[in-house]
Each structure stands twice: as C-alpha cells, then as structure tokens.
PDB file of C-alpha atoms in Angstrom:
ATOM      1  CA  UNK A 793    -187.309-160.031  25.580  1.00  0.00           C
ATOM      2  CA  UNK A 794    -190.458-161.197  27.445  1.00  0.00           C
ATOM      3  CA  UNK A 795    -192.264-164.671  27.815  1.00  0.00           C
ATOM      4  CA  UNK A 796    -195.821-164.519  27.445  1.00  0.00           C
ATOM      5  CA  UNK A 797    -197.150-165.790  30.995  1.00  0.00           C
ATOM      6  CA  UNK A 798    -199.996-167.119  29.438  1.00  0.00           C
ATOM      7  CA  UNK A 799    -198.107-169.588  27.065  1.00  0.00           C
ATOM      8  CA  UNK A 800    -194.382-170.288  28.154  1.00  0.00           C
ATOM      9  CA  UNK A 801    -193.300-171.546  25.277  1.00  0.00           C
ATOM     10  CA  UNK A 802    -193.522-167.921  23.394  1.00  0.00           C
ATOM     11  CA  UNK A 803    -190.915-165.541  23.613  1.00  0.00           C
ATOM     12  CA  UNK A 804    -191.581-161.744  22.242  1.00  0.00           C
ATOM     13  CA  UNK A 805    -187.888-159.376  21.338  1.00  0.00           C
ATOM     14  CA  UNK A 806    -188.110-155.691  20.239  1.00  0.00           C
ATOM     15  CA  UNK A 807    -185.291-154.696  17.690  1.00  0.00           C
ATOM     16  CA  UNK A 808    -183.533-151.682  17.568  1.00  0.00           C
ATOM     17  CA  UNK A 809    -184.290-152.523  13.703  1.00  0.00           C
ATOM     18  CA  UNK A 810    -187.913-151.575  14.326  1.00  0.00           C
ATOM     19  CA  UNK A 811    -189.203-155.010  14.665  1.00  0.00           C
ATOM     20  CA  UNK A 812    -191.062-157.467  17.511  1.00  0.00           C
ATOM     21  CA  UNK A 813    -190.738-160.627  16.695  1.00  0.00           C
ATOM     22  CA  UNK A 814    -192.135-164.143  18.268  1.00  0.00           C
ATOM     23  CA  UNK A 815    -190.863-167.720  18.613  1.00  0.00           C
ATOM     24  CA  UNK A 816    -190.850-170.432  20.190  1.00  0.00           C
ATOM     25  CA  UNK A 817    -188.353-171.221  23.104  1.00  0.00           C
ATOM     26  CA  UNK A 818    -186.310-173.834  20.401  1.00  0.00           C
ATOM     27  CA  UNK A 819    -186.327-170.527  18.136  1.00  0.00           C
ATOM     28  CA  UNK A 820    -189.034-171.018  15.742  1.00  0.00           C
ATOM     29  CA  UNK A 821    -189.878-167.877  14.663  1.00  0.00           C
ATOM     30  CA  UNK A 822    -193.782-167.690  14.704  1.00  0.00           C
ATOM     31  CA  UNK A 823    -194.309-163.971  13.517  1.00  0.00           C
ATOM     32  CA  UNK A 824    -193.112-160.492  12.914  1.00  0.00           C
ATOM     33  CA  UNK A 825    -194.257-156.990  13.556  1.00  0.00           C
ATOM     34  CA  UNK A 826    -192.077-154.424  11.247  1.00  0.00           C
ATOM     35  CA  UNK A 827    -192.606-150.787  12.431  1.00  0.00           C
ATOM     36  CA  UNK A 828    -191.251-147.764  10.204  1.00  0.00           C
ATOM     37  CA  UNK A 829    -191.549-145.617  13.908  1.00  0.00           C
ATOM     38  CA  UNK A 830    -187.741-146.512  15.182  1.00  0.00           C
ATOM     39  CA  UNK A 831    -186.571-149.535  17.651  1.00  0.00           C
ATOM     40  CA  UNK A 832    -188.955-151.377  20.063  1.00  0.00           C
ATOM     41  CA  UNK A 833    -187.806-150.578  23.128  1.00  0.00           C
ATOM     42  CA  UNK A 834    -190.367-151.667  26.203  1.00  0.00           C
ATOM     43  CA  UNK A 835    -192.330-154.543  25.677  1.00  0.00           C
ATOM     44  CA  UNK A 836    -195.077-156.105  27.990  1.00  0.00           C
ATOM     45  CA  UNK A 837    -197.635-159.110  27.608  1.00  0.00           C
ATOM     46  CA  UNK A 838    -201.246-158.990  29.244  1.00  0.00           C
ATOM     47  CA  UNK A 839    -201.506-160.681  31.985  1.00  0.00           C
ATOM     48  CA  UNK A 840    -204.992-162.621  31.055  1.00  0.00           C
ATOM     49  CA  UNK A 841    -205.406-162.459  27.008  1.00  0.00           C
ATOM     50  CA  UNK A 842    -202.262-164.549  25.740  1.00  0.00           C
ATOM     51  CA  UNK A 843    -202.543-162.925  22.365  1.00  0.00           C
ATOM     52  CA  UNK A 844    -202.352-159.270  23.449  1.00  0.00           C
ATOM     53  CA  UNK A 845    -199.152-157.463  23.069  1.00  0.00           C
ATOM     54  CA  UNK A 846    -197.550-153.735  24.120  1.00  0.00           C
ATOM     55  CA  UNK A 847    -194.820-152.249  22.255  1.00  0.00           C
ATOM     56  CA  UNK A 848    -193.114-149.150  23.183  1.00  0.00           C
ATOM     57  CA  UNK A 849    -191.083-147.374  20.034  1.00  0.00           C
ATOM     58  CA  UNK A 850    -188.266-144.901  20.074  1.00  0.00           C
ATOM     59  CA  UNK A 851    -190.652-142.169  18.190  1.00  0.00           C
ATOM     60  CA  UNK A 852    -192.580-142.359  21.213  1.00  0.00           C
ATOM     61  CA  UNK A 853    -195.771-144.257  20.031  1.00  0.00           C
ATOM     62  CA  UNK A 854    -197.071-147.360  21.947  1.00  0.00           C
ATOM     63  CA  UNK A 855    -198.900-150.267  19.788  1.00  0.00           C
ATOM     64  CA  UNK A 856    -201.183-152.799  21.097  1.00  0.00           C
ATOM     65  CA  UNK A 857    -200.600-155.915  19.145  1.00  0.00           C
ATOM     66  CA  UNK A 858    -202.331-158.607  18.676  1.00  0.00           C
ATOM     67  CA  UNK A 859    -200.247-161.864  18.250  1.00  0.00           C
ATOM     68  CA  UNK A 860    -203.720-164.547  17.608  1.00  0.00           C
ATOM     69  CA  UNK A 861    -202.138-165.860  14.365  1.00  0.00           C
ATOM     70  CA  UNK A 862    -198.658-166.349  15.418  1.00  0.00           C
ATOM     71  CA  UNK A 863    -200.153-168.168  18.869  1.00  0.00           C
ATOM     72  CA  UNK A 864    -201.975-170.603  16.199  1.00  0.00           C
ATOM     73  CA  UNK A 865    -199.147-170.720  14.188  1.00  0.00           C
ATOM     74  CA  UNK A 866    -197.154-172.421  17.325  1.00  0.00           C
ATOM     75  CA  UNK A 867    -199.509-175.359  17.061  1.00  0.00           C
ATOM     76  CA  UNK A 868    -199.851-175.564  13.648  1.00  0.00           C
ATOM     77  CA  UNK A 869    -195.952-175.028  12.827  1.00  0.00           C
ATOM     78  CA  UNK A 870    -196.957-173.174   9.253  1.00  0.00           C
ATOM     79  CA  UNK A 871    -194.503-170.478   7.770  1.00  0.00           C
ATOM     80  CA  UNK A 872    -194.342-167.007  10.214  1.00  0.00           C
ATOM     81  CA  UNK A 873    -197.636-165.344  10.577  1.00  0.00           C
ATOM     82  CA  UNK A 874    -198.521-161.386  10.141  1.00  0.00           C
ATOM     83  CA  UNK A 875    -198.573-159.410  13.882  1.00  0.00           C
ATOM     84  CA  UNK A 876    -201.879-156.550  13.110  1.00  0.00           C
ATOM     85  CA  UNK A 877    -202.245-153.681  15.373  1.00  0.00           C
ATOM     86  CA  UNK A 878    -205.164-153.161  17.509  1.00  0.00           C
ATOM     87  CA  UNK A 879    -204.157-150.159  19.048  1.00  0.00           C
ATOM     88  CA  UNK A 880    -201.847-147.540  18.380  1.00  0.00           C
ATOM     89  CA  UNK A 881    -201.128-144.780  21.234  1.00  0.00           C
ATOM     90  CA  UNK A 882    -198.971-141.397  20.482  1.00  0.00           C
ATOM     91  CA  UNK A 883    -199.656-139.357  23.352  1.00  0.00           C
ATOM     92  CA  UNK A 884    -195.476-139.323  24.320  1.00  0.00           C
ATOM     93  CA  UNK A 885    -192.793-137.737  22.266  1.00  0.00           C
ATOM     94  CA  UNK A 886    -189.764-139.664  23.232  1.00  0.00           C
ATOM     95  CA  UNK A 887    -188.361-142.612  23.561  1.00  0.00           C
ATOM     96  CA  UNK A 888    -190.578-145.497  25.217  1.00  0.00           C
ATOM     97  CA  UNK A 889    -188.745-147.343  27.613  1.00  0.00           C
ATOM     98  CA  UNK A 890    -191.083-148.503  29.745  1.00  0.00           C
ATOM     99  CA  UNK A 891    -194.940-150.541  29.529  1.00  0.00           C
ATOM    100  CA  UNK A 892    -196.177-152.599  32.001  1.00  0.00           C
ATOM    101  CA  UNK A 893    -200.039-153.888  32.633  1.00  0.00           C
ATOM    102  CA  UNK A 894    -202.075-153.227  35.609  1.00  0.00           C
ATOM    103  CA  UNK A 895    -203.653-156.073  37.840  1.00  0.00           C
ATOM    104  CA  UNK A 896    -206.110-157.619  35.233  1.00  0.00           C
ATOM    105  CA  UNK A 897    -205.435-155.825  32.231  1.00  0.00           C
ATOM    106  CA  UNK A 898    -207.988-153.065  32.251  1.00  0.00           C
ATOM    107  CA  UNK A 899    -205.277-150.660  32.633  1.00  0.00           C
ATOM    108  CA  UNK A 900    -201.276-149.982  31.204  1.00  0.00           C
ATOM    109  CA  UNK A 901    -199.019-147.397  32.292  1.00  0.00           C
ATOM    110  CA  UNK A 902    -196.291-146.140  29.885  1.00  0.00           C
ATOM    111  CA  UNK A 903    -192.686-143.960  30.784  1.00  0.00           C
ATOM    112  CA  UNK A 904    -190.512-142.224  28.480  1.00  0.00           C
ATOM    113  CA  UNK A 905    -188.210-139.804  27.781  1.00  0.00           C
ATOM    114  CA  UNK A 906    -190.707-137.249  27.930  1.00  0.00           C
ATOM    115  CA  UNK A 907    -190.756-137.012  31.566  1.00  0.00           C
ATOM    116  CA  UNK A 908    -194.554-138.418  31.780  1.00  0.00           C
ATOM    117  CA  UNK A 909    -195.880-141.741  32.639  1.00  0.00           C
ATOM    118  CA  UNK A 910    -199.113-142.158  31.201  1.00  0.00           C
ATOM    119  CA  UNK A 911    -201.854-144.434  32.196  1.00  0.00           C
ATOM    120  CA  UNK A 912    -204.400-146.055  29.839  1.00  0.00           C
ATOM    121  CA  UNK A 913    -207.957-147.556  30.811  1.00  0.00           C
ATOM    122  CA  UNK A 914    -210.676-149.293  29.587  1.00  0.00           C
ATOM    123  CA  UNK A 915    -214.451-149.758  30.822  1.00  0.00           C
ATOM    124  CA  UNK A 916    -214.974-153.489  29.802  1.00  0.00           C
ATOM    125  CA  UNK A 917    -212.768-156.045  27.872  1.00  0.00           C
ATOM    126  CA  UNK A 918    -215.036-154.827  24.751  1.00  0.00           C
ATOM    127  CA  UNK A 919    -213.696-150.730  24.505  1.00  0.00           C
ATOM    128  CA  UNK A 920    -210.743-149.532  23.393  1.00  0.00           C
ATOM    129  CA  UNK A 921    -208.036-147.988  25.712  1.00  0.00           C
ATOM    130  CA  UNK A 922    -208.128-144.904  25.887  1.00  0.00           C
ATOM    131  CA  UNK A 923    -205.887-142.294  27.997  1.00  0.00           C
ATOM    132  CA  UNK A 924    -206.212-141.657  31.695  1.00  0.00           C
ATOM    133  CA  UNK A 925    -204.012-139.239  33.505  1.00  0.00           C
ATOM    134  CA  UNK A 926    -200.613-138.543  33.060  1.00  0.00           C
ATOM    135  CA  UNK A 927    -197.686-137.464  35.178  1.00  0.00           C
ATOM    136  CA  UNK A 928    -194.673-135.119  34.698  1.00  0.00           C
ATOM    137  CA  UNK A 929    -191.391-136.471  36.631  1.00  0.00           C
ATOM    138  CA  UNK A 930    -189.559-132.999  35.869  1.00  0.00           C
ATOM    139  CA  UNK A 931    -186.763-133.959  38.444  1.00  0.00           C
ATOM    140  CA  UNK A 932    -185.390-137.351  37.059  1.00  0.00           C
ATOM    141  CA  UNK A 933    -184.075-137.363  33.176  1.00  0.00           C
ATOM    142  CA  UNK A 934    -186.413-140.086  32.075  1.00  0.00           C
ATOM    143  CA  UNK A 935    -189.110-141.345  33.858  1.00  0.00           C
ATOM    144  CA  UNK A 936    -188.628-144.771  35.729  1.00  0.00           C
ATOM    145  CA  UNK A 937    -190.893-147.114  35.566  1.00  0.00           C
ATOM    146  CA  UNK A 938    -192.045-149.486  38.851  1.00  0.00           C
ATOM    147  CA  UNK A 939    -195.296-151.126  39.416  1.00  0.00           C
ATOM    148  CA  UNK A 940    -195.794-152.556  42.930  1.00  0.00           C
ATOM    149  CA  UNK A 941    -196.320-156.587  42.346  1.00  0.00           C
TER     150      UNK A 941
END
C-alpha cells in the first residue's frame, strides 16, 4: 500500500490476486490494473509526476503505469477508470519485492529474488527508461532494497 505524495488523498495496493488497484482514502475505488504475470508485490509512486506508477510482479516483470484517468476520475467521481501501461520491464526472473525512485524521477532501482538490483534511467522526461547497470548480491538470499533519503 502506498500514498501517492503528489495527491494524498490516493492510495495504490498490489494483490497477491495480480491486481493494483486505486482509491480514495474514504475507499472509493478509482481504478484497476489486472495483470495475468502473478501478485504485485513492490509498489512505488514518482516522486514529481502524480500519475506515474511502478509495479513489481512475482514473475519478475516491473510495469510502469500510468494512473491519469483514475487521478481524473477522483474529481470527477465517475465509475472506476482503466490503469494502461507505459512501460513494461523483464530484465529479473524472480519475484519483485522491491522498487523505489531516485531523487527526481529520472532513475528507479528494482531488487528481487534474483539476487540483482537493477537500475533504470532516462535522458529527459520525454525517453523511455531504459536499463542501466545491474548488481549481483550472491551472499544475501534476496536482494534488499535501501535507498539513502
């Protein structure tokens, strides 16, 4: 469960039934993203676009989501909106248990059961993410995940 620190009145929850879903903090649900990879197990808001969602999944694939609809939704109060994917990462091949942004956004860093954290960049707000570097933590059974704050 995360708030989105851009809009405190949104709350994101990944399922173990393969879904990340939004509402409201009175429990409005405002949208729904249903995945067929396995639960949603890491999730992590951007710290400066308020519609910009990661998800890490139990098959080992992190999605970007983007959550614009359901943030309209919230003032509009219609029926639960549609979460699309912008992004979809598969570089790990376990379990995703950990996804957390970096300073402004323009980088992520991702852990799983792998052993590897993995870090993502982009050049400007306008590219896509693409991989980085990655690490191997062979000595500790699933990588831990701790960003400095």
């Amino acid at each position: 469960v995360r708030y989105n620190p851009l809009r405190s009145t949104v709350i994101a929850s990944g399922s173990a039934d393969s879904s990340v879903c939004l509402f409201t903090s009175s429990g409005e649900v405002l949208g729904r993203f249903q995945s067929i990879h396995g639960g949603a197990l890491s999730l992590a808001w951007h710290p400066t676009e308020e519609a910009s969602l990661l998800a890490g999944f139990m098959d080992g694939r992190v999605i970007l989501l983007n959550v614009s609809k359901c943030l309209d939704n919230d003032k509009e109060r219609r029926a639960p909106m549609e979460i699309s994917v912008t992004q979809e990462f598969t570089n790990h091949t376990k379990y995703v248990h950990g996804c957390e942004w970096i300073d402004k956004g323009d980088e992520f860093v991702t852990t799983a059961y792998d052993n590897t954290v993995r870090v993502y960049a982009r050049p400007n707000s306008a590219s896509p993410y693409s991989q980085k570097e990655h690490f191997i933590v062979s000595n500790i059974p699933g990588a831990i995940l701790a960003i400095p704050g």
